[in-house]
Short mmCIF file of C-alpha atoms and ligand atoms in Angstrom, two decimals:
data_model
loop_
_atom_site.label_atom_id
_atom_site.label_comp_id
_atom_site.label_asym_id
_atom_site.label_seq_id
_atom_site.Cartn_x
_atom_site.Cartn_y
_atom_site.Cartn_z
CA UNK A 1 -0.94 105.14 -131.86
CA UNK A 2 -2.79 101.68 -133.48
CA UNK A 3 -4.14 99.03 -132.14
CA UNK A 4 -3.21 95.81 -133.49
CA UNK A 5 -3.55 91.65 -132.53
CA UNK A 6 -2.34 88.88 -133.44
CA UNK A 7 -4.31 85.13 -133.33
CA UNK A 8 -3.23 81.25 -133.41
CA UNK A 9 -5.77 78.79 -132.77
CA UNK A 10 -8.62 76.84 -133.65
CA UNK A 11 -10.24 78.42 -137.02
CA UNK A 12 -12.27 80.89 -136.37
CA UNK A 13 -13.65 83.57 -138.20
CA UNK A 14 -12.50 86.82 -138.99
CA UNK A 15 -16.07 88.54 -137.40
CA UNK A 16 -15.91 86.36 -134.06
CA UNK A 17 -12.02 87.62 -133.46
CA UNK A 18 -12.29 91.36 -134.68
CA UNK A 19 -15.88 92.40 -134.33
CA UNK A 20 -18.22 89.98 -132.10
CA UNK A 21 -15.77 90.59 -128.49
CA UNK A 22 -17.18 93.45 -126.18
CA UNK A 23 -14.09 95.61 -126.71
CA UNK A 24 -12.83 94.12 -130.22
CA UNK A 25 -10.59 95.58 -132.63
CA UNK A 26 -13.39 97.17 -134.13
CA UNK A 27 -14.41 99.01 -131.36
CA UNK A 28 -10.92 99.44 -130.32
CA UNK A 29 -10.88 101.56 -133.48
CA UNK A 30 -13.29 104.32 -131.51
CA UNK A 31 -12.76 103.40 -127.77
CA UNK A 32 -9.63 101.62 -127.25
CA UNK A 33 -8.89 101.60 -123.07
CA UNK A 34 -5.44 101.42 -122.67
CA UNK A 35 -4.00 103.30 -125.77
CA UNK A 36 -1.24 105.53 -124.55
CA UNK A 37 -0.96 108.48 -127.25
CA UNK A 38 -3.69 109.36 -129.34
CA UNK A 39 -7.80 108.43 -129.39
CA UNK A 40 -9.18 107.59 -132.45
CA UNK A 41 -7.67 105.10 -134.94
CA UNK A 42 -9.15 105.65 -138.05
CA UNK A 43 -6.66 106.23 -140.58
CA UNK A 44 -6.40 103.01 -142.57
CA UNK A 45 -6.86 99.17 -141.19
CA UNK A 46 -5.48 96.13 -142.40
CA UNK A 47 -6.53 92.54 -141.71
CA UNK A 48 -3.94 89.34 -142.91
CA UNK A 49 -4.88 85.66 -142.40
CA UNK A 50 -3.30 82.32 -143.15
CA UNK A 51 -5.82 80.11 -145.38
CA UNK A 52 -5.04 76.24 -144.45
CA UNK A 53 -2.25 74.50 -146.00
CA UNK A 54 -0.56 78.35 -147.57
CA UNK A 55 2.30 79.70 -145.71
CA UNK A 56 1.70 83.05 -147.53
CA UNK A 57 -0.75 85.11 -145.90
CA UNK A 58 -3.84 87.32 -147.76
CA UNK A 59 -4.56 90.60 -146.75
CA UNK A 60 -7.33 93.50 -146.99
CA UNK A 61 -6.55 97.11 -146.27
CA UNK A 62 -8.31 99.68 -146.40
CA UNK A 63 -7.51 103.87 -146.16
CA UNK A 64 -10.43 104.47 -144.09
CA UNK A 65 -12.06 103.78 -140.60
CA UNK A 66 -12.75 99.84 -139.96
CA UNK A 67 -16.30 100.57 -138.71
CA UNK A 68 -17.20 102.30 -142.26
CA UNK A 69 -16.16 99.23 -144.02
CA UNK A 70 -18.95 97.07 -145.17
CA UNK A 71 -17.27 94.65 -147.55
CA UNK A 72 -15.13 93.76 -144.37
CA UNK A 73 -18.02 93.22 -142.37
CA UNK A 74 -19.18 90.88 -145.23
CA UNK A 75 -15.55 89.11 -145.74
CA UNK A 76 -15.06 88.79 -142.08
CA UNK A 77 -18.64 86.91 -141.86
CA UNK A 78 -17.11 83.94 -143.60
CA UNK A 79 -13.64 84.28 -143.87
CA UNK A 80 -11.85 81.74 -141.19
CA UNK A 81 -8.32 81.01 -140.52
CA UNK A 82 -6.20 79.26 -137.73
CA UNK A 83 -3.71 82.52 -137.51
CA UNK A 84 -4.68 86.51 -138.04
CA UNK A 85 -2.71 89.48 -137.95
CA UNK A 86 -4.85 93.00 -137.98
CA UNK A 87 -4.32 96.65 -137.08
CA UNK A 88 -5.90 99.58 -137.27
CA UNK A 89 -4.16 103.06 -137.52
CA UNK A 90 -4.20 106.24 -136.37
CA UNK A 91 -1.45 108.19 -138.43
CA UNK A 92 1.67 109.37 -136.95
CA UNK A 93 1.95 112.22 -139.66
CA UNK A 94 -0.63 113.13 -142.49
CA UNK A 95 0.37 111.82 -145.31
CA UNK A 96 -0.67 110.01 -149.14
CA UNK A 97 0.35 106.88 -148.64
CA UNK A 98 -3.34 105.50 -147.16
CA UNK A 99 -3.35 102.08 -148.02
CA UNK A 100 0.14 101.39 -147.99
CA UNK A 101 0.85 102.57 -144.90
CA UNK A 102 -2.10 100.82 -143.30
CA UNK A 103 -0.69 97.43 -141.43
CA UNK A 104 0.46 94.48 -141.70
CA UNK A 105 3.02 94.91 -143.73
CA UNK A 106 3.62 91.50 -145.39
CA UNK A 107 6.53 89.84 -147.21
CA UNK A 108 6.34 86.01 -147.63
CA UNK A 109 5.39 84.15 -144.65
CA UNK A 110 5.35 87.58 -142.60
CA UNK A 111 3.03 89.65 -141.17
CA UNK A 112 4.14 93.14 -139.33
CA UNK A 113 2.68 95.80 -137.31
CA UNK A 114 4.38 98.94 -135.94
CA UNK A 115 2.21 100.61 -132.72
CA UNK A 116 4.32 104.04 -132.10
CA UNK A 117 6.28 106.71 -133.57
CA UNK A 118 10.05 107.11 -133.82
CA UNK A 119 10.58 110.07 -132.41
CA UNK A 120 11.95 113.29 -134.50
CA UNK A 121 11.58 111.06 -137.75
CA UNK A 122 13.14 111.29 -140.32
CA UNK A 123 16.27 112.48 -138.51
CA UNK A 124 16.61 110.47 -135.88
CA UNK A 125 16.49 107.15 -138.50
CA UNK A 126 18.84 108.74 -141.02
CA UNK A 127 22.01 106.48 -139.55
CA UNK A 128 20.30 103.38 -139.43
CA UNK A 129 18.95 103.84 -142.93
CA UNK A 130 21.97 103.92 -144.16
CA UNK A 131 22.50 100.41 -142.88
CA UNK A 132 19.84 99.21 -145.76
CA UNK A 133 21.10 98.75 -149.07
CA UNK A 134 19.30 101.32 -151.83
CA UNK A 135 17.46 98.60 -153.04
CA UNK A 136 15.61 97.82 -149.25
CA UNK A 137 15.32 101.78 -149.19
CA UNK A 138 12.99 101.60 -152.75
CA UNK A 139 11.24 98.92 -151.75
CA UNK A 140 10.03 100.39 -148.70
CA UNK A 141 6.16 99.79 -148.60
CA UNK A 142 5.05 103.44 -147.44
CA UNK A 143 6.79 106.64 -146.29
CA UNK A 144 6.56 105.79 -142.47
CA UNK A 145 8.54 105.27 -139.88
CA UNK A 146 6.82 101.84 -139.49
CA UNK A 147 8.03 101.24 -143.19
CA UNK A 148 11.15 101.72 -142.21
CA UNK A 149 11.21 99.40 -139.35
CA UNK A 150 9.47 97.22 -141.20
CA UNK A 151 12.40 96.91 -143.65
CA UNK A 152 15.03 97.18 -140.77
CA UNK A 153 12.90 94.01 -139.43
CA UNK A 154 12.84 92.04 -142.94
CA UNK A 155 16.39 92.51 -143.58
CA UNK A 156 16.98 90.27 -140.28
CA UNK A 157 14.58 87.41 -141.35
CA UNK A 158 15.74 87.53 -144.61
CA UNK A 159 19.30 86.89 -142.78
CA UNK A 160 18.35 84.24 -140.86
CA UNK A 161 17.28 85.29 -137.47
CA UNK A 162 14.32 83.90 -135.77
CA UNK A 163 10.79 86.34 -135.23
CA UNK A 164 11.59 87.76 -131.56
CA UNK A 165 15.82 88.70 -132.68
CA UNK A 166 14.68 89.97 -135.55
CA UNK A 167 12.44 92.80 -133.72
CA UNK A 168 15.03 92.79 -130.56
CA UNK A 169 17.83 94.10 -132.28
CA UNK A 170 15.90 97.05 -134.05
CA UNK A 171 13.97 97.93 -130.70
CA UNK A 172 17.53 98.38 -129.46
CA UNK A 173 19.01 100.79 -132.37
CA UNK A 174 15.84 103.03 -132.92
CA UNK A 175 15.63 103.60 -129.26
CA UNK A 176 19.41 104.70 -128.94
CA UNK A 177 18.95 106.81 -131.49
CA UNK A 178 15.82 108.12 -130.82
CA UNK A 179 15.02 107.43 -127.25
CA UNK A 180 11.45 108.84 -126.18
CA UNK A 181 10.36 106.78 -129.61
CA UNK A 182 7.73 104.06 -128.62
CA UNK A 183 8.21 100.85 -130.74
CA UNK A 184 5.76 97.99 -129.59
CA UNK A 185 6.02 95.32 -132.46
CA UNK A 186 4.00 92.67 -133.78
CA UNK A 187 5.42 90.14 -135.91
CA UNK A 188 3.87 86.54 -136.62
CA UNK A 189 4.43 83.84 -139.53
CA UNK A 190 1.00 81.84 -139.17
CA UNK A 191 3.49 79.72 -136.40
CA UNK A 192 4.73 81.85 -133.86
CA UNK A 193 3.79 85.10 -132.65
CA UNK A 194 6.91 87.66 -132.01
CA UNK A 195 6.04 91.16 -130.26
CA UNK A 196 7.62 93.99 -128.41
CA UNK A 197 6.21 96.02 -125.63
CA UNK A 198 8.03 99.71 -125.79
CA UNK A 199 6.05 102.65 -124.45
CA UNK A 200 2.44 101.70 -125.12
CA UNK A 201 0.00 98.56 -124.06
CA UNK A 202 0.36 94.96 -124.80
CA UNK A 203 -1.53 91.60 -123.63
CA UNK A 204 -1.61 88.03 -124.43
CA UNK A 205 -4.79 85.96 -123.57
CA UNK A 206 -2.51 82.07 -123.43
CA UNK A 207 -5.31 78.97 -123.79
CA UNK A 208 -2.92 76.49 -124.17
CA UNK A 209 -5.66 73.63 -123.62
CA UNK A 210 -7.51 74.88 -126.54
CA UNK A 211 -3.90 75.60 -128.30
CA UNK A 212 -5.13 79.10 -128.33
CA UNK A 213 -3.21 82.25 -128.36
CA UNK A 214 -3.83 86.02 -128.36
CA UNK A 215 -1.44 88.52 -128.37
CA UNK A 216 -2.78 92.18 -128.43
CA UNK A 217 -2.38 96.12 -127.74
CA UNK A 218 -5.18 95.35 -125.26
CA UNK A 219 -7.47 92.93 -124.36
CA UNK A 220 -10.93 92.44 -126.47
CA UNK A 221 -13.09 91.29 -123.54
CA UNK A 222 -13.22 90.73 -119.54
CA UNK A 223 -11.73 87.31 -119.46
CA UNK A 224 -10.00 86.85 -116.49
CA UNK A 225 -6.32 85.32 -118.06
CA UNK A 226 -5.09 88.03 -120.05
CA UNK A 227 -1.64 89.11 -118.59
CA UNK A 228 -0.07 92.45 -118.80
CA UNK A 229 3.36 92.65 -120.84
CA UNK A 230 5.26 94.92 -118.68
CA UNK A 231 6.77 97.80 -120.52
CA UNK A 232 10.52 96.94 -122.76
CA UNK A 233 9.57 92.78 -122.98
CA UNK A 234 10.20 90.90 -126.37
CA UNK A 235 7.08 88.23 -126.06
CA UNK A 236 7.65 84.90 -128.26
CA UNK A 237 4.70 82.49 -128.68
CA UNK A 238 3.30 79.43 -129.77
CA UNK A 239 -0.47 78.05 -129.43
CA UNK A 240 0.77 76.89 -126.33
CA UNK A 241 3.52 78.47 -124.87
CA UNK A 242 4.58 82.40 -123.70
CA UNK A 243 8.18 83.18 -123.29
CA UNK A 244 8.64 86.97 -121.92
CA UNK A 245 12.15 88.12 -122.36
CA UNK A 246 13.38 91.36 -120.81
CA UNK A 247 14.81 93.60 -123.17
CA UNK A 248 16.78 96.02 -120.62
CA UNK A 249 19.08 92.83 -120.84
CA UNK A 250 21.58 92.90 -123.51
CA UNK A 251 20.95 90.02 -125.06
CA UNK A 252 17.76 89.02 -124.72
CA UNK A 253 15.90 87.45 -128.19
CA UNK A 254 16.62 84.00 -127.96
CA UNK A 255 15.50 81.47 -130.36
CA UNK A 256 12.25 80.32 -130.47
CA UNK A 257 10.64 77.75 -132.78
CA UNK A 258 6.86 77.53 -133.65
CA UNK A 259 5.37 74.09 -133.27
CA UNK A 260 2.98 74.01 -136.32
CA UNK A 261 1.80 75.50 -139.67
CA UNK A 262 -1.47 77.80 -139.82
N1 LIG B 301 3.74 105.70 -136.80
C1 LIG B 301 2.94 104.72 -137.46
C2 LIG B 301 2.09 105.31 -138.55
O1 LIG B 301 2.02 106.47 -138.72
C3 LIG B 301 2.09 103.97 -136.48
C4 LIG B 301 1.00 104.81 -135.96
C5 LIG B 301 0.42 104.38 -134.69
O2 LIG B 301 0.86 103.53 -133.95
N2 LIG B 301 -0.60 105.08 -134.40
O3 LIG B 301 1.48 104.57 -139.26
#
């Protein structure tokens, strides 16, 4: 399984949110704590961060480990930004796809991570698939089961539906079809910060004096106010507000705007 995060706040720079914290990213690449499945995530990264005023986020992957990477150590000196998505990956199933499979995946405003498997893929996804026209099913980004929910994901936003229904409903099918699959999402567009908690770890770190937000597989240092997500919870958040949503409820998802730009 990955590790990924998500940021709104006050700008800060890549380095001091990924690399500088105790337990960042970066080291969550070698020693995460709470990862469920799996040890070592070092089969691709991917960083993507709103510049001011842009809606449309820039990203850097990478195939390899984020530790080996010195032009991101460089980039992430000086790069700063007021919203970040990042992951870094430790592959379901070999495969060629390296960079492409490396989150976030990113379509306009959007920025998506996948933290799980889907259990007996391909089969178990075949059905729900089929429910994406041939054109979503050649534009898939990789040949993953994250690039499939990805897609599954995309074709709600594209439809309408705000950040947290548009990973609910998903959540839902994949895990009827493919129950022991875990499926903990992370979804943000430089406003609001959507995520899922299904079979592995996930924490938010809520500052809402300094309109700070952090929403992540696990938390990056000892500060005392990161919460816990408990297990099958759709999280929607702002730079000031948490709404936890069980999703053992039917229709849980509920709209949820984002107060301001990145
Ligand atoms: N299954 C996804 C992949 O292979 C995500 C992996 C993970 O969470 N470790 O990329």
């Amino acid at each position: 399984m990955c590790r990924h995060l998500a940021y709104l706040g006050p700008t800060v720079t890549l380095g001091r949110l990924l690399s500088e914290p105790e337990h960042s990213l970066v080291r969550q690449s070698w020693e995460p704590r709470h990862q469920r499945h799996g040890t070592i995530n070092s089969d691709g990264f991917g960083v993507g961060w709103y510049a001011q005023g842009d809606p449309v986020p820039a990203r850097y992957r990478r195939t390899g480990p984020i530790w080996g990477d010195r032009s991101f150590t460089d980039l992430a000196r000086v790069v700063r930004s007021r919203a970040v998505l990042a992951a870094v990956r430790d592959a379901t199933r070999a495969g060629a796809d390296g960079e492409a499979a490396a989150a976030p995946f990113a379509e306009g405003p959007w920025l998506f991570s996948h933290n799980g498997a889907v259990r007996d893929w391909p089969d178990a996804a075949t059905a729900l698939a089929a429910t994406l026209s041939p054109r979503e099913l050649l534009s898939l980004a990789a040949s993953t089961d994250s690039a499939l929910i990805w897609a599954l994901v995309l074709h709600r936003l594209r439809e309408g539906h705000d950040l947290g229904a548009a990973l609910a409903a998903p959540v839902r099918e994949l895990a009827e079809a493919s129950p022991s699959s875990s499926l903990n999402l992370l979804l943000t567009d430089g406003r609001t910060i959507a995520a899922t908690a299904w079979g592995d770890s996930l924490w938010y770190l809520a500052d809402p004096e300094a309109r700070r937000m952090v929403v992540a597989s696990e938390p990056y240092d000892n500060d005392q106010r990161w919460c816990e997500v408990p297990d099958r919870t759709l999280l929607t958040a702002t730079r000031t507000r948490v709404v936890l949503v069980s999703l053992r409820e039917k229709h849980a998802g509920a709209p949820h705007q984002g107060d301001e730009g990145p």
